[in-house]
Tab-separated table of C-alpha atoms in Angstrom:
chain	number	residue	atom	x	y	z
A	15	UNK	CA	28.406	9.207	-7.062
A	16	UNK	CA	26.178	11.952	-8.078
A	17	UNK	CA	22.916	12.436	-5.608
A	18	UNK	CA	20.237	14.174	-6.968
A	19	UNK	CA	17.060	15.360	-5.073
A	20	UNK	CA	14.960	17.880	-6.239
A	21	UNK	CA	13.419	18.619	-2.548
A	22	UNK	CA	15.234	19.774	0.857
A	23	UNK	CA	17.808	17.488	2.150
A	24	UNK	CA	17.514	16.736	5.905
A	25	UNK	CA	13.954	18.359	5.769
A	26	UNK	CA	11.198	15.893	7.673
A	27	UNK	CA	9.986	12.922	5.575
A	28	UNK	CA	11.957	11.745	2.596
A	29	UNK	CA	14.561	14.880	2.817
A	30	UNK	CA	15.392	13.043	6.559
A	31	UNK	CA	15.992	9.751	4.967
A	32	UNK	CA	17.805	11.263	1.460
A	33	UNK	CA	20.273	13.263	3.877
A	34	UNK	CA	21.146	9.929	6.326
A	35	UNK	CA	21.847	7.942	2.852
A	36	UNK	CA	24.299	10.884	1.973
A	37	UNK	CA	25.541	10.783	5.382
A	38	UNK	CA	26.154	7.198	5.684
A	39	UNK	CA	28.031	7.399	2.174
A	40	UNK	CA	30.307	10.376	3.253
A	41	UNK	CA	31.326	8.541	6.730
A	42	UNK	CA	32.465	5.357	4.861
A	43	UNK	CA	35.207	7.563	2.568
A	44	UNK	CA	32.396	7.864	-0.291
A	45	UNK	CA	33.012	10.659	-2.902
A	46	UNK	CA	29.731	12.477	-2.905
A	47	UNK	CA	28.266	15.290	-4.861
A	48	UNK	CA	24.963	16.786	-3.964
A	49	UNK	CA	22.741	17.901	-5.988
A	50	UNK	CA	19.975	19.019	-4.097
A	51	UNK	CA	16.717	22.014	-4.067
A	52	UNK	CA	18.433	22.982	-1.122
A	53	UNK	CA	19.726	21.877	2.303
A	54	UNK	CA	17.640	21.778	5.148
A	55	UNK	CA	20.702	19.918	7.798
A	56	UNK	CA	24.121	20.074	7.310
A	57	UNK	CA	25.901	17.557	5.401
A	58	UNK	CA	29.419	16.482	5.957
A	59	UNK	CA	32.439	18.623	5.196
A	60	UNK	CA	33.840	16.161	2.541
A	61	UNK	CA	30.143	16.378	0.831
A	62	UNK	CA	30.378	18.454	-2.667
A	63	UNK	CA	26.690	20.316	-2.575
A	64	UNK	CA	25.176	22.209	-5.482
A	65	UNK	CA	21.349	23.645	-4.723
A	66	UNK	CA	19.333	24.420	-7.381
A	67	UNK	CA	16.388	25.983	-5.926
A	68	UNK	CA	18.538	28.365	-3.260
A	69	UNK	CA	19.782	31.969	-3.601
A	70	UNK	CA	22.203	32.867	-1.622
A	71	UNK	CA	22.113	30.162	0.873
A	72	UNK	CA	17.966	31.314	1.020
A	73	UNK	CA	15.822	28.381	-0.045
A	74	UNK	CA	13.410	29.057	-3.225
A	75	UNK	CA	10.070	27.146	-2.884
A	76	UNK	CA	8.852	25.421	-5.683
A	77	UNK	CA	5.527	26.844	-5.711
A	78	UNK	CA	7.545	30.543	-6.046
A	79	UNK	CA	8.032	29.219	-9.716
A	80	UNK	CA	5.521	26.193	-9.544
A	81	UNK	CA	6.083	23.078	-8.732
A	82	UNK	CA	6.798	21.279	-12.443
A	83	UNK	CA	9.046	24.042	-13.529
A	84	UNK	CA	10.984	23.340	-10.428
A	85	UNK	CA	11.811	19.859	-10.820
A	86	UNK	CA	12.153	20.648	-14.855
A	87	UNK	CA	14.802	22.925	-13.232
A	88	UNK	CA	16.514	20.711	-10.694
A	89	UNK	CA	16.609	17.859	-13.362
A	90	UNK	CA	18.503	19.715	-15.859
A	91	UNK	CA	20.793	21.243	-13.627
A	92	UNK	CA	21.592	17.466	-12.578
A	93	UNK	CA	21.857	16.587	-16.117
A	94	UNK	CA	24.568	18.883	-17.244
A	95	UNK	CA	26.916	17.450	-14.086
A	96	UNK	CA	25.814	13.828	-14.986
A	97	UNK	CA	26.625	15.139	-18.840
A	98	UNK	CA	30.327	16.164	-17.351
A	99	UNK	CA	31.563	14.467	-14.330
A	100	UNK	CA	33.131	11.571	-14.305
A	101	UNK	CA	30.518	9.321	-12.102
A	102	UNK	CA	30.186	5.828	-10.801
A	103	UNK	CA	26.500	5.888	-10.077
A	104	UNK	CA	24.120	8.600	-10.542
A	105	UNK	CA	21.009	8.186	-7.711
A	106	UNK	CA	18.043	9.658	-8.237
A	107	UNK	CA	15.077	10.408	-5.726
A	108	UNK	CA	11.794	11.342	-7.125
A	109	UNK	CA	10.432	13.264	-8.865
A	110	UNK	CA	12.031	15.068	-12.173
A	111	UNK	CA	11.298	14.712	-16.222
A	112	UNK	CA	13.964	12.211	-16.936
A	113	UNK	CA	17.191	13.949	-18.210
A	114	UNK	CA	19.774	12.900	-15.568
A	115	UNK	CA	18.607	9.462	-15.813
A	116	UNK	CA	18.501	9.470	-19.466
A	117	UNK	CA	22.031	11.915	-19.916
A	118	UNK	CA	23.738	9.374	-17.544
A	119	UNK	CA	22.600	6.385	-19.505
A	120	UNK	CA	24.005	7.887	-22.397
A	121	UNK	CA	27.536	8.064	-21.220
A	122	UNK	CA	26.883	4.423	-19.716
A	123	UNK	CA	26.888	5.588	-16.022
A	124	UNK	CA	24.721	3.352	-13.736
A	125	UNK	CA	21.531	5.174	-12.520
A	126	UNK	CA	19.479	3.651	-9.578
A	127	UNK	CA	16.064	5.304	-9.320
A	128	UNK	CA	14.840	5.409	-5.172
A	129	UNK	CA	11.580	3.749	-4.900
A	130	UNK	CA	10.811	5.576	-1.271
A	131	UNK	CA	6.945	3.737	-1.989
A	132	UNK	CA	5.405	1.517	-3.778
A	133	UNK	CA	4.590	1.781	-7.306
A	134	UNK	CA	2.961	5.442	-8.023
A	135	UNK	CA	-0.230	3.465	-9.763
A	136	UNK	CA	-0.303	0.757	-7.183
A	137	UNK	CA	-0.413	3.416	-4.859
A	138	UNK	CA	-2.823	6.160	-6.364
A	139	UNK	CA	-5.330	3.360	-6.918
A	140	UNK	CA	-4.933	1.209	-3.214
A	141	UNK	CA	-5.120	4.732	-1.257
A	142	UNK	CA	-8.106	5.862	-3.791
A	143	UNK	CA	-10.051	2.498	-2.934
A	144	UNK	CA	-9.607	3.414	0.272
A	145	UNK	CA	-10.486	6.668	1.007
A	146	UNK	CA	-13.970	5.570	-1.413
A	147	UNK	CA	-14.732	2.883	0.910
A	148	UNK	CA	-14.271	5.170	4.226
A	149	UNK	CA	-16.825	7.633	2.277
A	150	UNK	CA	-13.809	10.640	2.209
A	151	UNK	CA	-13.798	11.550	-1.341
A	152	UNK	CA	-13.221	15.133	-1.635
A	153	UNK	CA	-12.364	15.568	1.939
A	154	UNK	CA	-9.169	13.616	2.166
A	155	UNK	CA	-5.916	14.956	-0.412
A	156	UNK	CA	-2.532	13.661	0.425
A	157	UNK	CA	0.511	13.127	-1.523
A	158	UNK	CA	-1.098	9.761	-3.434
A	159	UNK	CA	-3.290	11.429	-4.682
A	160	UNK	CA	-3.241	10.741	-8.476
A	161	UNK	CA	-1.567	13.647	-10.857
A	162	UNK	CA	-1.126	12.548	-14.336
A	163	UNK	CA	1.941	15.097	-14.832
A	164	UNK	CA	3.932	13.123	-12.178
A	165	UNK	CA	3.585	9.912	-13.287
A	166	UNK	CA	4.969	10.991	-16.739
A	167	UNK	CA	7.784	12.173	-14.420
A	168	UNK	CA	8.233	8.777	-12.677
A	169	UNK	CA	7.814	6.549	-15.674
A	170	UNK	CA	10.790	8.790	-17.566
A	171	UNK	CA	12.995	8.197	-14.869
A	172	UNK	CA	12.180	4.458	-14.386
A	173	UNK	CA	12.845	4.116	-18.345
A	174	UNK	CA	16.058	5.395	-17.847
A	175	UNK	CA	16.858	3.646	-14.715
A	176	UNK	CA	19.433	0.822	-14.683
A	177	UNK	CA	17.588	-0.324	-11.636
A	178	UNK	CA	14.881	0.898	-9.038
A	179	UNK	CA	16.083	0.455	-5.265
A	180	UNK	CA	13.229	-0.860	-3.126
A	181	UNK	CA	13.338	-0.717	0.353
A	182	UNK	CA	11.003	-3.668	1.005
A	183	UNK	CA	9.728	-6.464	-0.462
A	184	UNK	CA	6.313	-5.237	-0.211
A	185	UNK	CA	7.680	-2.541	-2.769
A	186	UNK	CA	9.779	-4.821	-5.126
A	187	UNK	CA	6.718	-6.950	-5.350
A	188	UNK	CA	4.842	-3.994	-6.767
A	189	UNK	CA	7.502	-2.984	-9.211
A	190	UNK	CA	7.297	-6.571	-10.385
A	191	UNK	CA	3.377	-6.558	-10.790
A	192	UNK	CA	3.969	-3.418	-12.927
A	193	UNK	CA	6.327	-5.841	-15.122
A	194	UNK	CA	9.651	-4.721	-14.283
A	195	UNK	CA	12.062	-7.776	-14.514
A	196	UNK	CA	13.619	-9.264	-11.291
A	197	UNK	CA	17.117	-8.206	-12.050
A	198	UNK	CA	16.266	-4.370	-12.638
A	199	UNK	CA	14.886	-4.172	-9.104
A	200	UNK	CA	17.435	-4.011	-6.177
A	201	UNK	CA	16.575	-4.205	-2.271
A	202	UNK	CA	17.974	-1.895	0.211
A	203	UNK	CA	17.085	-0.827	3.440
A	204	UNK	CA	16.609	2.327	5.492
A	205	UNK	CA	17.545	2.979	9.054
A	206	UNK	CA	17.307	4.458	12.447
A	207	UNK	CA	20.026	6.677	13.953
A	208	UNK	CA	20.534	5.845	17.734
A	209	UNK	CA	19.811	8.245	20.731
A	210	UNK	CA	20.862	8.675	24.369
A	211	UNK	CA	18.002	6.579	25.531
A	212	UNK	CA	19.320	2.683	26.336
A	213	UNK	CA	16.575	0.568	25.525
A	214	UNK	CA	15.263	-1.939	28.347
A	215	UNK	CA	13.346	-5.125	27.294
A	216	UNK	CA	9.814	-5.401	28.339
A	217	UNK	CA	9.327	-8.025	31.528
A	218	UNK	CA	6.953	-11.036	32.039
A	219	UNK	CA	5.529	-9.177	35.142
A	220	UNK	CA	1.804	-8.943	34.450
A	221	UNK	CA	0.348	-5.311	33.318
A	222	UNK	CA	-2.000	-3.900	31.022
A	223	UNK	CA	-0.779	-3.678	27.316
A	224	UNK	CA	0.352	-0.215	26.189
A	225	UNK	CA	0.162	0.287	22.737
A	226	UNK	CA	1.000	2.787	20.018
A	227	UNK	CA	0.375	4.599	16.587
A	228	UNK	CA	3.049	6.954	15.575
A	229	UNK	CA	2.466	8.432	11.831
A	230	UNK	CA	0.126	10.828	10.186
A	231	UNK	CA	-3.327	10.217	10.888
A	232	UNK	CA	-4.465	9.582	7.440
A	233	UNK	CA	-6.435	6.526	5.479
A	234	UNK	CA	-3.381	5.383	4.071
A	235	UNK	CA	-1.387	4.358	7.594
A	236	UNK	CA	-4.452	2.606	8.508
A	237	UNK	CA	-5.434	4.365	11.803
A	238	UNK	CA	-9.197	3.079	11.538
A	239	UNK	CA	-7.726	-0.911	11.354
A	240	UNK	CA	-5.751	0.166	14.602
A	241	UNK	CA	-8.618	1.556	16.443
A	242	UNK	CA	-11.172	-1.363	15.378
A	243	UNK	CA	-8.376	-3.926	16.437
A	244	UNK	CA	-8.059	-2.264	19.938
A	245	UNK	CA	-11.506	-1.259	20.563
A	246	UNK	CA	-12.256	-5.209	20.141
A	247	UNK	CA	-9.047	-6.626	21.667
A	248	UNK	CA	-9.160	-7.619	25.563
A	249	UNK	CA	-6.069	-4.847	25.668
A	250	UNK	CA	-8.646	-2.610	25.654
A	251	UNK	CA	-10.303	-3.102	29.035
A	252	UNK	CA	-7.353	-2.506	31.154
A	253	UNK	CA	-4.588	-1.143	28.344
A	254	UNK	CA	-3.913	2.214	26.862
A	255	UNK	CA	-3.487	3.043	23.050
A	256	UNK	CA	-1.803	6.244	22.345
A	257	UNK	CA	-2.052	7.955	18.948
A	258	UNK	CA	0.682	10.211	17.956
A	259	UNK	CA	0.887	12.147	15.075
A	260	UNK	CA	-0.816	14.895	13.424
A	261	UNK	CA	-4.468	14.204	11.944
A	262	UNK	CA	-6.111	15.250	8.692
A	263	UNK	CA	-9.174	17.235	9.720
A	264	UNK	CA	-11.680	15.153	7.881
A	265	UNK	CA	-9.984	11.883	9.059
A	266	UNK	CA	-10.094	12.734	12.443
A	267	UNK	CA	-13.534	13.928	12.496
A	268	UNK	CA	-14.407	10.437	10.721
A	269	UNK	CA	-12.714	8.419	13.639
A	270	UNK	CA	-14.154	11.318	16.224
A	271	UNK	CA	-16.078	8.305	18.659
A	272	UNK	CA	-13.415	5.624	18.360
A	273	UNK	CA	-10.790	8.439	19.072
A	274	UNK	CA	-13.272	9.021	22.100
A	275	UNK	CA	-13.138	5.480	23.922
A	276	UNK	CA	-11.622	6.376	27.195
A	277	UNK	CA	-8.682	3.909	26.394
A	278	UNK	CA	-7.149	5.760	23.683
A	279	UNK	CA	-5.526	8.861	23.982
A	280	UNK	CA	-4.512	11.674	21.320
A	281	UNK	CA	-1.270	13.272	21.170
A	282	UNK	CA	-0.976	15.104	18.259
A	283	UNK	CA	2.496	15.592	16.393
A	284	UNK	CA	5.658	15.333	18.800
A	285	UNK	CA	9.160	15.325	18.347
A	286	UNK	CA	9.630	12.688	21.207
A	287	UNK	CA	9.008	9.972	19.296
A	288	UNK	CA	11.438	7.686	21.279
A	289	UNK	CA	10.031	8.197	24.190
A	290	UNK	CA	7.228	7.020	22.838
A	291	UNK	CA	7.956	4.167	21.777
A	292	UNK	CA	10.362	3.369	24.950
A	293	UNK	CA	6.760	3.985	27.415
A	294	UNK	CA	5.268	1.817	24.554
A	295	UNK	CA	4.829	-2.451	24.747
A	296	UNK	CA	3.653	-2.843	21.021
A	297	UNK	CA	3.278	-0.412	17.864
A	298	UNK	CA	0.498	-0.323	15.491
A	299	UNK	CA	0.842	0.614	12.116
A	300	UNK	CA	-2.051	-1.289	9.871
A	301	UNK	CA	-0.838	0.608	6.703
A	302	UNK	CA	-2.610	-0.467	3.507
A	303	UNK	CA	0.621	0.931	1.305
A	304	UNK	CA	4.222	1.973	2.974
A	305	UNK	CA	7.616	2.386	1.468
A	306	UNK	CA	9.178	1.287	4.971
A	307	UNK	CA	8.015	2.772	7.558
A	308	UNK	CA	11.197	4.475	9.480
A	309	UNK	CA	9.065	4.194	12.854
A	310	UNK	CA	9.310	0.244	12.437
A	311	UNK	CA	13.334	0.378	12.728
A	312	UNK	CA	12.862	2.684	15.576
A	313	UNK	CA	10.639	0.518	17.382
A	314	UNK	CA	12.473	-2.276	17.395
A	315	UNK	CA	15.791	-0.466	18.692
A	316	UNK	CA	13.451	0.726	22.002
A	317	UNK	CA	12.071	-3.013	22.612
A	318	UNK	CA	8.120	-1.540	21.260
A	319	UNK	CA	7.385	-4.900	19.300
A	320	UNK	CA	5.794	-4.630	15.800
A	321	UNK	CA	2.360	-5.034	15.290
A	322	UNK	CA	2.533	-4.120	11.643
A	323	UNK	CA	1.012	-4.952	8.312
A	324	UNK	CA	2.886	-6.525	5.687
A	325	UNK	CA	2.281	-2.920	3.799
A	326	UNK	CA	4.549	-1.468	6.217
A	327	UNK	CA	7.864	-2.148	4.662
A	328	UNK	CA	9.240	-3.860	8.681
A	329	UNK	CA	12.136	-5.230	8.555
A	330	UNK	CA	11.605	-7.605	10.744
A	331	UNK	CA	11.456	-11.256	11.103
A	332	UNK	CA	7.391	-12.487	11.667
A	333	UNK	CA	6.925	-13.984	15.247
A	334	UNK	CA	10.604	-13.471	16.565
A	335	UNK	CA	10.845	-9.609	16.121
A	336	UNK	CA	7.022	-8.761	15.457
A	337	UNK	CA	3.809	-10.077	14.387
A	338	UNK	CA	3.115	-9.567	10.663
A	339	UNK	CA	-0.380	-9.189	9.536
A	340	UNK	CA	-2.301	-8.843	5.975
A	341	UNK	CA	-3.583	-5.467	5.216
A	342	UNK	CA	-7.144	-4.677	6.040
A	343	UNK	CA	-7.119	-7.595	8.812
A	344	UNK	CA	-8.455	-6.666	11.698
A	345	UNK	CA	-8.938	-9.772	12.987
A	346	UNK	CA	-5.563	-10.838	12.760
A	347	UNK	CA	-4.231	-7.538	14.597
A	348	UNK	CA	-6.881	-7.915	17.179
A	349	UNK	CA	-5.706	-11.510	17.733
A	350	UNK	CA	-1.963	-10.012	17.732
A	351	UNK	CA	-3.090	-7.647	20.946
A	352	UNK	CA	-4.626	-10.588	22.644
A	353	UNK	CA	-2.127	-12.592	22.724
A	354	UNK	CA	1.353	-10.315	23.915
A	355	UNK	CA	-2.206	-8.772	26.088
A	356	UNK	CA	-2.102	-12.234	27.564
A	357	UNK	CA	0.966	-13.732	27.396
A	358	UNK	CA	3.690	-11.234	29.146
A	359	UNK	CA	6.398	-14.061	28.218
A	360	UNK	CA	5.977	-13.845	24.569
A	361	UNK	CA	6.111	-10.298	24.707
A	362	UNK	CA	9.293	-10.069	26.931
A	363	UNK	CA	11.047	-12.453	24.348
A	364	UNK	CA	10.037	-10.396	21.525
A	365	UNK	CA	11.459	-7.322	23.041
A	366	UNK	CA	14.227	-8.996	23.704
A	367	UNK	CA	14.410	-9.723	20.526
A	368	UNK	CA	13.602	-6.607	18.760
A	369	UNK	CA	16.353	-4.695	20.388
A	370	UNK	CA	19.317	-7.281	19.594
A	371	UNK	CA	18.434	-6.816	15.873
A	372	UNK	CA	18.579	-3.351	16.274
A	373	UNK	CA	22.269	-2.965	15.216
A	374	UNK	CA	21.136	-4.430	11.873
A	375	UNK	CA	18.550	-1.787	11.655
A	376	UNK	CA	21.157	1.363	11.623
A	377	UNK	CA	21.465	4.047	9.056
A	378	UNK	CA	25.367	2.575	9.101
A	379	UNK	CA	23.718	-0.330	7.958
A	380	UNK	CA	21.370	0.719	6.015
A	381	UNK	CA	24.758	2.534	4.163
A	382	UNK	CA	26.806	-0.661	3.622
A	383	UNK	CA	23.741	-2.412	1.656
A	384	UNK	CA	23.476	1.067	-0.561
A	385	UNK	CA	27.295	0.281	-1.753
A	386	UNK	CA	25.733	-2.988	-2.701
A	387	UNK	CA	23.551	-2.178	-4.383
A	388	UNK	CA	25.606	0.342	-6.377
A	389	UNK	CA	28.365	-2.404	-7.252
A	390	UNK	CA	25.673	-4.472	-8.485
A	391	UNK	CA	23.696	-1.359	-10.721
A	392	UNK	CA	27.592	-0.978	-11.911
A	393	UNK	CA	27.447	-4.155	-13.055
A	394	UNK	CA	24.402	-4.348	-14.655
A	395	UNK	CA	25.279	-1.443	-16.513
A	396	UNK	CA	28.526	-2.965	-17.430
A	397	UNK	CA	27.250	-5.851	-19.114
A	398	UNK	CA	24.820	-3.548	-21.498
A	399	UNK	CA	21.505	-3.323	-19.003
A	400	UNK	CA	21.910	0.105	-19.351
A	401	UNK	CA	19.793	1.012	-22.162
A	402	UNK	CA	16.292	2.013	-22.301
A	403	UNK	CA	13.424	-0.120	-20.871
A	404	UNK	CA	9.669	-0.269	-21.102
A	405	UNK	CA	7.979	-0.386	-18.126
C-alpha cells in the first residue's frame, strides 16, 4: 500500500497515530511505502520511505514555503508514485488538493481517505458555537478553526475517496449527516501501545475519588463541563481532580476560579501520562467533537474508568467499561462522579473491566481491523465504487 502524509510521521498528535498504523502494517509482513513530509520516529527497516518536505535527512517546514504550497507539493509527489506503482490501496491522511486520490482512482486503485475527526464543517461550526457561547471569539484559534482553502482540500480528497475510514461512530455518523452513503464509510480503530507499568484494578476499599483530565486545555475537549461536573459532584469535598495538559492562555484565564477550587490541581503538559492515569480512579474528557480520543484506550489499559462524552470517539462498552454521557451534560457527568464517588464496588468492577478489554484496545489491534478495512475498500473498488462521488 502506498501511505501518504503530508506532515511528520511519529511527530505528537496525528504524526504519533499515522506512524503506529505504519508500524502495525510493517510488523504483520505488510509491503509499505511511505510517503511522508518527513520522519519524526523511525519506521521499520522493511518500510520504503520517500519525504517530500526533507533535505538531506533535515526537515523543511511548511511555513519555509507556506503551508498550501506544501501540501500542493507533498500531494503531487504522492501522485506520480500512485501514477506508477503497482498498489493495492493508496491511504491518505489529511490534508492535500486531491491528485493522489484522484491519480489512484484513475488506474482503479482503492483509496481510503483517514477521517482522524469528525466532519471538517461539523467540526468548524460545533467548536465555533462553542467558543461564541463561552464569550472567546477572537481569543481562542485552534486547528478547527474554519479556513475555506482547506476544506476545498478535504472535499477533493473525499470525492476521490473509495471510502473514508472513521475511527468512531461518533465520526461515521457525521460523515453520514454530510450525505455520504453507508457503504463509502468504513470503521476502524486506533490504539494504545503498552508500557512497563502492570495495571492494578481499583479496590472496593472506601477513599476519596481521584479524577482526571488529560488533553489540551481548550473549548473543544470540554474542560469547563469537567470542572462544573466536579465542582458540583460530592467527589469534590473529599476527592482530587487533576488537570493535565497544556492550556490556551485565554482558556485558562476564562476557567482561572474553577481552576482555583482547592480540589483541583494543574499540571500542565507531561510526558507521564500513564502514570497519570495509573494514580487516577476515573478520566474526564466532556469533549463536544473528538476523532477518538487516544487517552480513552490508554485509560482503560491502566484500570482509570471512562467518564467520557459520546464526542469522544471511546471505545468502550457504556456501563461495563465506562459511563457514556451526551455532550454538554453536566448533569449526567456530575451524576457519573457521584455514583463510582459512592459506590467503590461499581468502580472496582469497572476497572476490572476496563483493563481485560485492554488487549482489544492495542495498536496490534487497531492494525488487524486496518487490513479490513483495506480488503473491503478493495472490494468496493472492484465492483466499480471507485469513481467519483459528490459529497
Amino acid at each position: 500500500m502506498l501511505f501518504s502524509f503530508p506532515h511528520a510521521l511519529g511527530a505528537p498528535g496525528i504524526g504519533w497515530t499515522a506512524w503506529n498504523q505504519v508500524d502495525g502494517l510493517a510488523r504483520l509482513g505488510h509491503d509499505v511505502h511511505v510517503v511522508a513530509a518527513s520522519i519524526a520516529r523511525p519506521v521499520p527497516a522493511n518500510v520504503r520511505v520517500t519525504q517530500t518536505l526533507a533535505v538531506r535527512g533535515k526537515r523543511v517546514p511548511h511555513r519555509a514555503i507556506g503551508r498550501d504550497r506544501a501540501f500542493a507539493w507533498h500531494d503531487a509527489r504522492a501522485a506520480r508514485f500512485a501514477a506508477s506503482g503497482d498498489y493495492d490501496v493508496v491511504h491518505l491522511w489529511p490534508t492535500g488538493p486531491g491528485r493522489t486520490a484522484a491519480t489512484a482512482r484513475e488506474r482503479g486503485t482503492a483509496v481510503v481517505r483517514e477521517a482522524p475527526n469528525t466532519h471538517t464543517e461539523f467540526a468548524w461550526r460545533v467548536v465555533a458555537e462553542e467558543v461564541a457561547t463561552l464569550g472567546l471569539q477572537g481569543e481562542v484559534d485552534t486547528a478547527h478553526t474554519a479556513n475555506a482553502r482547506r476544506l476545498d482540500m478535504e472535499r477533493a480528497d473525499w470525492s476521490q475517496a473509495t471510502a473514508v475510514l472513521a475511527p468512531s461512530d461518533f465520526v461515521a455518523q457525521t460523515f453520514r449527516d454530510a450525505g455520504f452513503a453507508e457503504d463509502r464509510i468504513l470503521r476502524h480503530q486506533y490504539g494504545f501501545r503498552p508500557g512497563t507499568r502492570v495495571a492494578r484494578a481499583r479496590t472496593a476499599t472506601p477513599a476519596p475519588l481521584r479524577a482526571v483530565y488529560v488533553g489540551l486545555g481548550e473549548p473543544r475537549k470540554g474542560l469547563h463541563y469537567a470542572l462544573d461536573a466536579w465542582l458540583r459532584s460530592e467527589a469534590s469535598t473529599q476527592g482530587t481532580l487533576t488537570v493535565v495538559g497544556r492550556m490556551l492562555p485565554a482558556y485558562e484565564a476564562f476557567l482561572a476560579d474553577r481552576l482555583a477550587h482547592p480540589s483541583v490541581q494543574v499540571v500542565g503538559f507531561t510526558h507521564q501520562v500513564e502514570a497519570a492515569l495509573a494514580a487516577s480512579d476515573v478520566l474526564l474528557l466532556p469533549t463536544i467533537e473528538e476523532g477518538s480520543a487516544l487517552v480513552t484506550y490508554e485509560a482503560q489499559a491502566m484500570g482509570c474508568v471512562p467518564l467520557v462524552s459520546t464526542a469522544s470517539g471511546a471505545l468502550m462498552d457504556d456501563g461495563v467499561h465506562g459511563l457514556f454521557h451526551e455532550p454538554r451534560d453536566v448533569d449526567a457527568l456530575a451524576a457519573h462522579l457521584d455514583l463510582l464517588s459512592r459506590d467503590r464496588a461499581e468502580l472496582a468492577r469497572m476497572s476490572a473491566a476496563a483493563i481485560a478489554h485492554g488487549p482489544e484496545l492495542t495498536w496490534d489491534a487497531a492494525a488487524h481491523t486496518l487490513v479490513r478495512c483495506y480488503d473491503a475498500a478493495r472490494d468496493r473498488a472492484t465492483a466499480g465504487g471507485a469513481h467519483a462521488h459528490a459529497v
